[in-house]
Amino acid sequence: MTVVAIDGPAGSGKSTIAAVLAERLGVVHVDTGAYYRAGTLAVLRSGIDLRDGPACARIIGEVTIERRAGRTLLDGVDVEDDIRGPEVTATVSAVAAHPAVRAGLLAAQRAVVSPAGAVVEGRDAGTVVVPDADLKVWLTASPLERAARRAAQLGTAESNAIAIHADSIERRDADDASQMLRSTDAVEIDTTGVAVDEIVARLVRLAQRAGAAGERA
Ligand code: DC
């Protein structure tokens, strides 16, 4: 069993790298951000006040959030596109900041870590979700690269669009600061200008070494 925790700010390359790494290792990919996004969508649809933590947690506790083949299901319906849209992206930090919301979603995230292992990705994977992970990774990237990736995801590479994304990514970093918990034993990797395959190959080696050390211990 190999459990890898990958954390870092928005646009650091977590999702892409975690998905490819999970496939290489043959384990499940747990995208914890998707749970916060789907929970936020449920809250938005309910019309309740996002600032009301207990009410947000109650709404989220009443829905079912699942991940299947890289897609996110809310009460059995595919909401993958909705949860990546601007409305959820602009409000998810506020909902994710409520301790009661985090407690509820933590249980759902841990439940999908399979006995065979997992690559768990988010902001607090290495510190809260799977603190006993064999390998903990903290990804970074330059602000410009993070903004360019976000713009590319949304289908544009114009410089003014990149500047707008740089601004909103900076704002989200600030909003997520209290949830962004870097583990002291995480390996830091700067993904700026480095190919995904190269990073994944390095992580596979690190994970195998960490897994083997864990089995010996
Ligand atoms: O990884 P992402 O950008 O899809 O995450 C969406 C939001 O969810 C992010 O702004 C912060 C929050 N989040 C969190 O608070 N804790 C996590 N483990 C993962 C995400």
PDB file of C-alpha atoms and ligand atoms in Angstrom:
ATOM      1  CA  MET A   1       0.000   0.000   0.000  1.00  0.00           C
ATOM      2  CA  THR A   2       1.366   3.399  -0.970  1.00  0.00           C
ATOM      3  CA  VAL A   3      -0.297   6.628   0.075  1.00  0.00           C
ATOM      4  CA  VAL A   4       0.971   9.865  -1.462  1.00  0.00           C
ATOM      5  CA  ALA A   5      -0.206  13.309  -0.352  1.00  0.00           C
ATOM      6  CA  ILE A   6       0.154  16.157  -2.839  1.00  0.00           C
ATOM      7  CA  ASP A   7      -0.561  19.694  -1.684  1.00  0.00           C
ATOM      8  CA  GLY A   8       0.046  23.178  -3.005  1.00  0.00           C
ATOM      9  CA  PRO A   9      -1.708  26.318  -4.171  1.00  0.00           C
ATOM     10  CA  ALA A  10      -4.111  26.659  -7.125  1.00  0.00           C
ATOM     11  CA  GLY A  11      -2.349  26.237 -10.457  1.00  0.00           C
ATOM     12  CA  SER A  12       0.694  24.472  -9.014  1.00  0.00           C
ATOM     13  CA  GLY A  13      -0.049  21.402 -11.148  1.00  0.00           C
ATOM     14  CA  LYS A  14      -1.541  19.206  -8.409  1.00  0.00           C
ATOM     15  CA  SER A  15      -4.536  17.807 -10.273  1.00  0.00           C
ATOM     16  CA  THR A  16      -2.730  16.829 -13.456  1.00  0.00           C
ATOM     17  CA  ILE A  17       0.239  15.364 -11.628  1.00  0.00           C
ATOM     18  CA  ALA A  18      -1.890  13.542  -9.039  1.00  0.00           C
ATOM     19  CA  ALA A  19      -4.085  11.968 -11.734  1.00  0.00           C
ATOM     20  CA  VAL A  20      -1.134  10.684 -13.786  1.00  0.00           C
ATOM     21  CA  LEU A  21       0.763   9.517 -10.697  1.00  0.00           C
ATOM     22  CA  ALA A  22      -2.277   7.600  -9.393  1.00  0.00           C
ATOM     23  CA  GLU A  23      -2.606   5.832 -12.732  1.00  0.00           C
ATOM     24  CA  ARG A  24       1.101   4.941 -12.764  1.00  0.00           C
ATOM     25  CA  LEU A  25       0.929   3.579  -9.215  1.00  0.00           C
ATOM     26  CA  GLY A  26      -2.396   1.820  -9.890  1.00  0.00           C
ATOM     27  CA  VAL A  27      -4.158   3.497  -6.977  1.00  0.00           C
ATOM     28  CA  VAL A  28      -7.165   5.788  -6.572  1.00  0.00           C
ATOM     29  CA  HIS A  29      -6.816   9.558  -7.083  1.00  0.00           C
ATOM     30  CA  VAL A  30      -8.592  11.501  -4.341  1.00  0.00           C
ATOM     31  CA  ASP A  31      -9.203  15.088  -5.495  1.00  0.00           C
ATOM     32  CA  THR A  32     -10.224  16.694  -2.198  1.00  0.00           C
ATOM     33  CA  GLY A  33     -10.868  20.065  -3.867  1.00  0.00           C
ATOM     34  CA  ALA A  34     -13.636  18.439  -5.936  1.00  0.00           C
ATOM     35  CA  TYR A  35     -15.471  17.620  -2.695  1.00  0.00           C
ATOM     36  CA  TYR A  36     -15.282  21.255  -1.560  1.00  0.00           C
ATOM     37  CA  ARG A  37     -16.402  22.397  -4.999  1.00  0.00           C
ATOM     38  CA  ALA A  38     -19.370  19.973  -5.144  1.00  0.00           C
ATOM     39  CA  GLY A  39     -20.350  20.901  -1.587  1.00  0.00           C
ATOM     40  CA  THR A  40     -20.223  24.577  -2.573  1.00  0.00           C
ATOM     41  CA  LEU A  41     -22.460  23.897  -5.579  1.00  0.00           C
ATOM     42  CA  ALA A  42     -25.020  22.249  -3.287  1.00  0.00           C
ATOM     43  CA  VAL A  43     -24.880  25.287  -0.977  1.00  0.00           C
ATOM     44  CA  LEU A  44     -25.279  27.742  -3.892  1.00  0.00           C
ATOM     45  CA  ARG A  45     -28.257  25.807  -5.211  1.00  0.00           C
ATOM     46  CA  SER A  46     -29.906  25.809  -1.796  1.00  0.00           C
ATOM     47  CA  GLY A  47     -29.785  29.602  -1.666  1.00  0.00           C
ATOM     48  CA  ILE A  48     -28.624  29.726   1.973  1.00  0.00           C
ATOM     49  CA  ASP A  49     -26.130  32.296   3.271  1.00  0.00           C
ATOM     50  CA  LEU A  50     -22.572  31.102   2.500  1.00  0.00           C
ATOM     51  CA  ARG A  51     -21.385  32.747   5.714  1.00  0.00           C
ATOM     52  CA  ASP A  52     -23.561  30.442   7.836  1.00  0.00           C
ATOM     53  CA  GLY A  53     -21.139  27.581   8.561  1.00  0.00           C
ATOM     54  CA  PRO A  54     -23.536  25.219  10.378  1.00  0.00           C
ATOM     55  CA  ALA A  55     -26.166  25.688   7.635  1.00  0.00           C
ATOM     56  CA  CYS A  56     -23.576  25.018   4.891  1.00  0.00           C
ATOM     57  CA  ALA A  57     -22.449  21.874   6.721  1.00  0.00           C
ATOM     58  CA  ARG A  58     -26.066  20.720   7.090  1.00  0.00           C
ATOM     59  CA  ILE A  59     -26.777  21.156   3.357  1.00  0.00           C
ATOM     60  CA  ILE A  60     -23.559  19.346   2.418  1.00  0.00           C
ATOM     61  CA  GLY A  61     -24.350  16.574   4.908  1.00  0.00           C
ATOM     62  CA  GLU A  62     -27.631  15.928   3.112  1.00  0.00           C
ATOM     63  CA  VAL A  63     -26.114  15.345  -0.344  1.00  0.00           C
ATOM     64  CA  THR A  64     -23.982  12.544  -1.763  1.00  0.00           C
ATOM     65  CA  ILE A  65     -20.692  13.463  -3.407  1.00  0.00           C
ATOM     66  CA  GLU A  66     -18.853  10.816  -5.413  1.00  0.00           C
ATOM     67  CA  ARG A  67     -15.955  10.745  -7.845  1.00  0.00           C
ATOM     68  CA  ARG A  68     -16.089   8.338 -10.753  1.00  0.00           C
ATOM     69  CA  ALA A  69     -13.616   8.122 -13.645  1.00  0.00           C
ATOM     70  CA  GLY A  70     -12.331  11.631 -13.007  1.00  0.00           C
ATOM     71  CA  ARG A  71     -15.828  13.131 -12.875  1.00  0.00           C
ATOM     72  CA  THR A  72     -17.725  14.447  -9.862  1.00  0.00           C
ATOM     73  CA  LEU A  73     -21.286  13.364  -9.088  1.00  0.00           C
ATOM     74  CA  LEU A  74     -23.651  15.274  -6.814  1.00  0.00           C
ATOM     75  CA  ASP A  75     -26.580  13.068  -5.772  1.00  0.00           C
ATOM     76  CA  GLY A  76     -25.721  10.804  -8.695  1.00  0.00           C
ATOM     77  CA  VAL A  77     -25.694  13.586 -11.329  1.00  0.00           C
ATOM     78  CA  ASP A  78     -22.484  14.601 -13.155  1.00  0.00           C
ATOM     79  CA  VAL A  79     -21.616  18.160 -12.064  1.00  0.00           C
ATOM     80  CA  GLU A  80     -17.946  18.145 -13.130  1.00  0.00           C
ATOM     81  CA  ASP A  81     -18.354  21.105 -15.502  1.00  0.00           C
ATOM     82  CA  ASP A  82     -20.464  23.144 -13.040  1.00  0.00           C
ATOM     83  CA  ILE A  83     -17.988  22.766 -10.187  1.00  0.00           C
ATOM     84  CA  ARG A  84     -15.103  24.094 -12.332  1.00  0.00           C
ATOM     85  CA  GLY A  85     -17.088  27.185 -13.389  1.00  0.00           C
ATOM     86  CA  PRO A  86     -16.573  30.771 -12.184  1.00  0.00           C
ATOM     87  CA  GLU A  87     -19.421  30.816  -9.664  1.00  0.00           C
ATOM     88  CA  VAL A  88     -18.126  27.863  -7.639  1.00  0.00           C
ATOM     89  CA  THR A  89     -14.491  28.962  -8.048  1.00  0.00           C
ATOM     90  CA  ALA A  90     -15.321  32.407  -6.644  1.00  0.00           C
ATOM     91  CA  THR A  91     -17.172  31.071  -3.588  1.00  0.00           C
ATOM     92  CA  VAL A  92     -15.541  27.739  -2.711  1.00  0.00           C
ATOM     93  CA  SER A  93     -12.911  29.255  -0.386  1.00  0.00           C
ATOM     94  CA  ALA A  94     -15.601  30.846   1.803  1.00  0.00           C
ATOM     95  CA  VAL A  95     -17.512  27.573   2.150  1.00  0.00           C
ATOM     96  CA  ALA A  96     -14.332  25.505   2.650  1.00  0.00           C
ATOM     97  CA  ALA A  97     -13.252  27.788   5.499  1.00  0.00           C
ATOM     98  CA  HIS A  98     -16.087  26.619   7.803  1.00  0.00           C
ATOM     99  CA  PRO A  99     -14.754  24.033  10.297  1.00  0.00           C
ATOM    100  CA  ALA A 100     -18.076  22.107  10.269  1.00  0.00           C
ATOM    101  CA  VAL A 101     -17.907  21.798   6.467  1.00  0.00           C
ATOM    102  CA  ARG A 102     -14.321  20.562   6.645  1.00  0.00           C
ATOM    103  CA  ALA A 103     -15.156  17.968   9.305  1.00  0.00           C
ATOM    104  CA  GLY A 104     -18.003  16.530   7.197  1.00  0.00           C
ATOM    105  CA  LEU A 105     -16.049  16.389   3.946  1.00  0.00           C
ATOM    106  CA  LEU A 106     -12.952  14.954   5.616  1.00  0.00           C
ATOM    107  CA  ALA A 107     -14.864  11.771   6.419  1.00  0.00           C
ATOM    108  CA  ALA A 108     -16.024  11.470   2.784  1.00  0.00           C
ATOM    109  CA  GLN A 109     -12.473  11.991   1.474  1.00  0.00           C
ATOM    110  CA  ARG A 110     -10.916   9.453   3.859  1.00  0.00           C
ATOM    111  CA  ALA A 111     -13.577   6.894   2.991  1.00  0.00           C
ATOM    112  CA  VAL A 112     -12.298   6.618  -0.578  1.00  0.00           C
ATOM    113  CA  VAL A 113      -8.655   6.029   0.364  1.00  0.00           C
ATOM    114  CA  SER A 114      -8.475   2.395  -0.601  1.00  0.00           C
ATOM    115  CA  PRO A 115      -6.543  -0.298   1.283  1.00  0.00           C
ATOM    116  CA  ALA A 116      -4.407  -0.556  -1.876  1.00  0.00           C
ATOM    117  CA  GLY A 117      -3.276   3.063  -1.466  1.00  0.00           C
ATOM    118  CA  ALA A 118      -4.110   6.454  -2.929  1.00  0.00           C
ATOM    119  CA  VAL A 119      -2.810   9.721  -4.255  1.00  0.00           C
ATOM    120  CA  VAL A 120      -4.606  12.346  -2.179  1.00  0.00           C
ATOM    121  CA  GLU A 121      -4.449  15.879  -3.505  1.00  0.00           C
ATOM    122  CA  GLY A 122      -5.482  19.207  -2.008  1.00  0.00           C
ATOM    123  CA  ARG A 123      -4.403  21.805   0.527  1.00  0.00           C
ATOM    124  CA  ASP A 124      -4.281  19.728   3.721  1.00  0.00           C
ATOM    125  CA  ALA A 125      -3.763  16.176   2.421  1.00  0.00           C
ATOM    126  CA  GLY A 126      -0.403  15.669   4.130  1.00  0.00           C
ATOM    127  CA  THR A 127      -1.381  17.342   7.383  1.00  0.00           C
ATOM    128  CA  VAL A 128      -5.035  16.395   7.908  1.00  0.00           C
ATOM    129  CA  VAL A 129      -6.502  13.901   5.410  1.00  0.00           C
ATOM    130  CA  VAL A 130      -3.664  11.338   5.333  1.00  0.00           C
ATOM    131  CA  PRO A 131      -1.057  12.554   7.843  1.00  0.00           C
ATOM    132  CA  ASP A 132       0.569   9.086   7.805  1.00  0.00           C
ATOM    133  CA  ALA A 133       1.170   9.183   4.018  1.00  0.00           C
ATOM    134  CA  ASP A 134       4.311   7.372   2.821  1.00  0.00           C
ATOM    135  CA  LEU A 135       5.258  10.370   0.706  1.00  0.00           C
ATOM    136  CA  LYS A 136       4.243  14.023   1.067  1.00  0.00           C
ATOM    137  CA  VAL A 137       4.786  16.504  -1.720  1.00  0.00           C
ATOM    138  CA  TRP A 138       4.372  20.281  -1.805  1.00  0.00           C
ATOM    139  CA  LEU A 139       4.070  21.626  -5.343  1.00  0.00           C
ATOM    140  CA  THR A 140       4.748  25.222  -6.323  1.00  0.00           C
ATOM    141  CA  ALA A 141       4.956  27.180  -9.580  1.00  0.00           C
ATOM    142  CA  SER A 142       5.679  30.791 -10.432  1.00  0.00           C
ATOM    143  CA  PRO A 143       2.645  33.127 -10.247  1.00  0.00           C
ATOM    144  CA  LEU A 144       2.861  33.747 -13.995  1.00  0.00           C
ATOM    145  CA  GLU A 145       2.896  30.048 -14.841  1.00  0.00           C
ATOM    146  CA  ARG A 146      -0.014  29.341 -12.498  1.00  0.00           C
ATOM    147  CA  ALA A 147      -2.076  32.092 -14.138  1.00  0.00           C
ATOM    148  CA  ALA A 148      -1.145  30.901 -17.635  1.00  0.00           C
ATOM    149  CA  ARG A 149      -2.245  27.337 -16.764  1.00  0.00           C
ATOM    150  CA  ARG A 150      -5.568  28.572 -15.450  1.00  0.00           C
ATOM    151  CA  ALA A 151      -6.093  30.654 -18.608  1.00  0.00           C
ATOM    152  CA  ALA A 152      -5.203  27.668 -20.797  1.00  0.00           C
ATOM    153  CA  GLN A 153      -7.663  25.465 -18.869  1.00  0.00           C
ATOM    154  CA  LEU A 154     -10.347  27.984 -19.747  1.00  0.00           C
ATOM    155  CA  GLY A 155      -9.237  28.084 -23.366  1.00  0.00           C
ATOM    156  CA  THR A 156      -7.363  31.373 -23.695  1.00  0.00           C
ATOM    157  CA  ALA A 157      -3.715  32.406 -23.772  1.00  0.00           C
ATOM    158  CA  GLU A 158      -4.113  36.159 -24.178  1.00  0.00           C
ATOM    159  CA  SER A 159      -1.889  38.202 -21.920  1.00  0.00           C
ATOM    160  CA  ASN A 160      -4.691  40.301 -20.448  1.00  0.00           C
ATOM    161  CA  ALA A 161      -6.597  37.105 -19.565  1.00  0.00           C
ATOM    162  CA  ILE A 162      -3.457  35.776 -17.880  1.00  0.00           C
ATOM    163  CA  ALA A 163      -3.124  39.007 -15.884  1.00  0.00           C
ATOM    164  CA  ILE A 164      -6.740  38.701 -14.709  1.00  0.00           C
ATOM    165  CA  HIS A 165      -6.128  35.112 -13.634  1.00  0.00           C
ATOM    166  CA  ALA A 166      -2.928  36.113 -11.809  1.00  0.00           C
ATOM    167  CA  ASP A 167      -5.037  38.523  -9.815  1.00  0.00           C
ATOM    168  CA  SER A 168      -7.765  36.012  -8.979  1.00  0.00           C
ATOM    169  CA  ILE A 169      -5.254  33.258  -8.124  1.00  0.00           C
ATOM    170  CA  GLU A 170      -3.536  35.626  -5.716  1.00  0.00           C
ATOM    171  CA  ARG A 171      -6.877  36.413  -4.115  1.00  0.00           C
ATOM    172  CA  ARG A 172      -7.712  32.703  -3.792  1.00  0.00           C
ATOM    173  CA  ASP A 173      -4.292  32.014  -2.188  1.00  0.00           C
ATOM    174  CA  ALA A 174      -5.113  34.652   0.421  1.00  0.00           C
ATOM    175  CA  ASP A 175      -8.619  33.218   0.976  1.00  0.00           C
ATOM    176  CA  ASP A 176      -7.260  29.669   1.246  1.00  0.00           C
ATOM    177  CA  ALA A 177      -4.295  30.596   3.472  1.00  0.00           C
ATOM    178  CA  SER A 178      -5.697  29.122   6.669  1.00  0.00           C
ATOM    179  CA  GLN A 179      -6.533  25.817   4.918  1.00  0.00           C
ATOM    180  CA  MET A 180      -3.233  25.635   3.052  1.00  0.00           C
ATOM    181  CA  LEU A 181      -1.221  23.575   5.485  1.00  0.00           C
ATOM    182  CA  ARG A 182       2.245  22.578   4.454  1.00  0.00           C
ATOM    183  CA  SER A 183       3.609  19.505   6.176  1.00  0.00           C
ATOM    184  CA  THR A 184       7.125  19.975   7.543  1.00  0.00           C
ATOM    185  CA  ASP A 185       8.208  16.639   6.036  1.00  0.00           C
ATOM    186  CA  ALA A 186       6.912  17.381   2.512  1.00  0.00           C
ATOM    187  CA  VAL A 187       9.274  17.310  -0.459  1.00  0.00           C
ATOM    188  CA  GLU A 188       8.986  20.644  -2.309  1.00  0.00           C
ATOM    189  CA  ILE A 189       8.935  20.549  -6.102  1.00  0.00           C
ATOM    190  CA  ASP A 190       8.773  23.649  -8.300  1.00  0.00           C
ATOM    191  CA  THR A 191       6.837  22.632 -11.417  1.00  0.00           C
ATOM    192  CA  THR A 192       7.585  25.828 -13.374  1.00  0.00           C
ATOM    193  CA  GLY A 193       8.679  24.867 -16.886  1.00  0.00           C
ATOM    194  CA  VAL A 194       9.022  21.153 -16.020  1.00  0.00           C
ATOM    195  CA  ALA A 195       7.141  18.521 -18.036  1.00  0.00           C
ATOM    196  CA  VAL A 196       4.442  16.552 -16.204  1.00  0.00           C
ATOM    197  CA  ASP A 197       6.081  13.229 -17.173  1.00  0.00           C
ATOM    198  CA  GLU A 198       9.376  14.278 -15.652  1.00  0.00           C
ATOM    199  CA  ILE A 199       7.764  15.212 -12.342  1.00  0.00           C
ATOM    200  CA  VAL A 200       5.653  12.054 -12.276  1.00  0.00           C
ATOM    201  CA  ALA A 201       8.715   9.874 -12.977  1.00  0.00           C
ATOM    202  CA  ARG A 202      10.479  11.503 -10.042  1.00  0.00           C
ATOM    203  CA  LEU A 203       7.460  11.001  -7.782  1.00  0.00           C
ATOM    204  CA  VAL A 204       7.106   7.341  -8.805  1.00  0.00           C
ATOM    205  CA  ARG A 205      10.730   6.775  -7.712  1.00  0.00           C
ATOM    206  CA  LEU A 206      10.179   8.647  -4.435  1.00  0.00           C
ATOM    207  CA  ALA A 207       6.912   6.787  -3.760  1.00  0.00           C
ATOM    208  CA  GLN A 208       8.473   3.400  -4.441  1.00  0.00           C
ATOM    209  CA  ARG A 209      11.374   4.201  -2.152  1.00  0.00           C
ATOM    210  CA  ALA A 210       9.034   5.495   0.568  1.00  0.00           C
ATOM    211  CA  GLY A 211       6.697   2.497   0.194  1.00  0.00           C
ATOM    212  CA  ALA A 212       9.592   0.044   0.451  1.00  0.00           C
ATOM    213  CA  ALA A 213      10.939   1.851   3.529  1.00  0.00           C
ATOM    214  CA  GLY A 214       7.453   1.739   5.078  1.00  0.00           C
ATOM    215  CA  GLU A 215       7.235  -2.028   4.525  1.00  0.00           C
ATOM    216  CA  ARG A 216      10.631  -2.578   6.152  1.00  0.00           C
ATOM    217  CA  ALA A 217       9.729  -0.473   9.204  1.00  0.00           C
TER     218      ALA A 217
HETATM  219  O1   DC B   1      -7.845  22.277  -5.688  1.00  0.00           O
HETATM  220  P1   DC B   1      -9.021  23.171  -6.091  1.00  0.00           P
HETATM  221  O2   DC B   1      -8.594  24.496  -6.643  1.00  0.00           O
HETATM  222  O3   DC B   1     -10.013  22.468  -6.946  1.00  0.00           O
HETATM  223  O4   DC B   1      -9.766  23.472  -4.701  1.00  0.00           O
HETATM  224  C1   DC B   1     -10.921  24.267  -4.650  1.00  0.00           C
HETATM  225  C2   DC B   1     -10.992  24.998  -3.331  1.00  0.00           C
HETATM  226  O5   DC B   1     -11.263  24.109  -2.266  1.00  0.00           O
HETATM  227  C3   DC B   1      -9.744  25.787  -2.960  1.00  0.00           C
HETATM  228  O6   DC B   1      -9.887  27.145  -3.270  1.00  0.00           O
HETATM  229  C4   DC B   1      -9.601  25.588  -1.478  1.00  0.00           C
HETATM  230  C5   DC B   1     -10.523  24.456  -1.111  1.00  0.00           C
HETATM  231  N1   DC B   1      -9.812  23.275  -0.647  1.00  0.00           N
HETATM  232  C6   DC B   1      -9.580  23.178   0.695  1.00  0.00           C
HETATM  233  O7   DC B   1      -9.915  24.087   1.449  1.00  0.00           O
HETATM  234  N2   DC B   1      -8.998  22.052   1.198  1.00  0.00           N
HETATM  235  C7   DC B   1      -8.611  21.060   0.365  1.00  0.00           C
HETATM  236  N3   DC B   1      -8.049  19.957   0.872  1.00  0.00           N
HETATM  237  C8   DC B   1      -8.817  21.169  -1.023  1.00  0.00           C
HETATM  238  C9   DC B   1      -9.415  22.307  -1.503  1.00  0.00           C
END
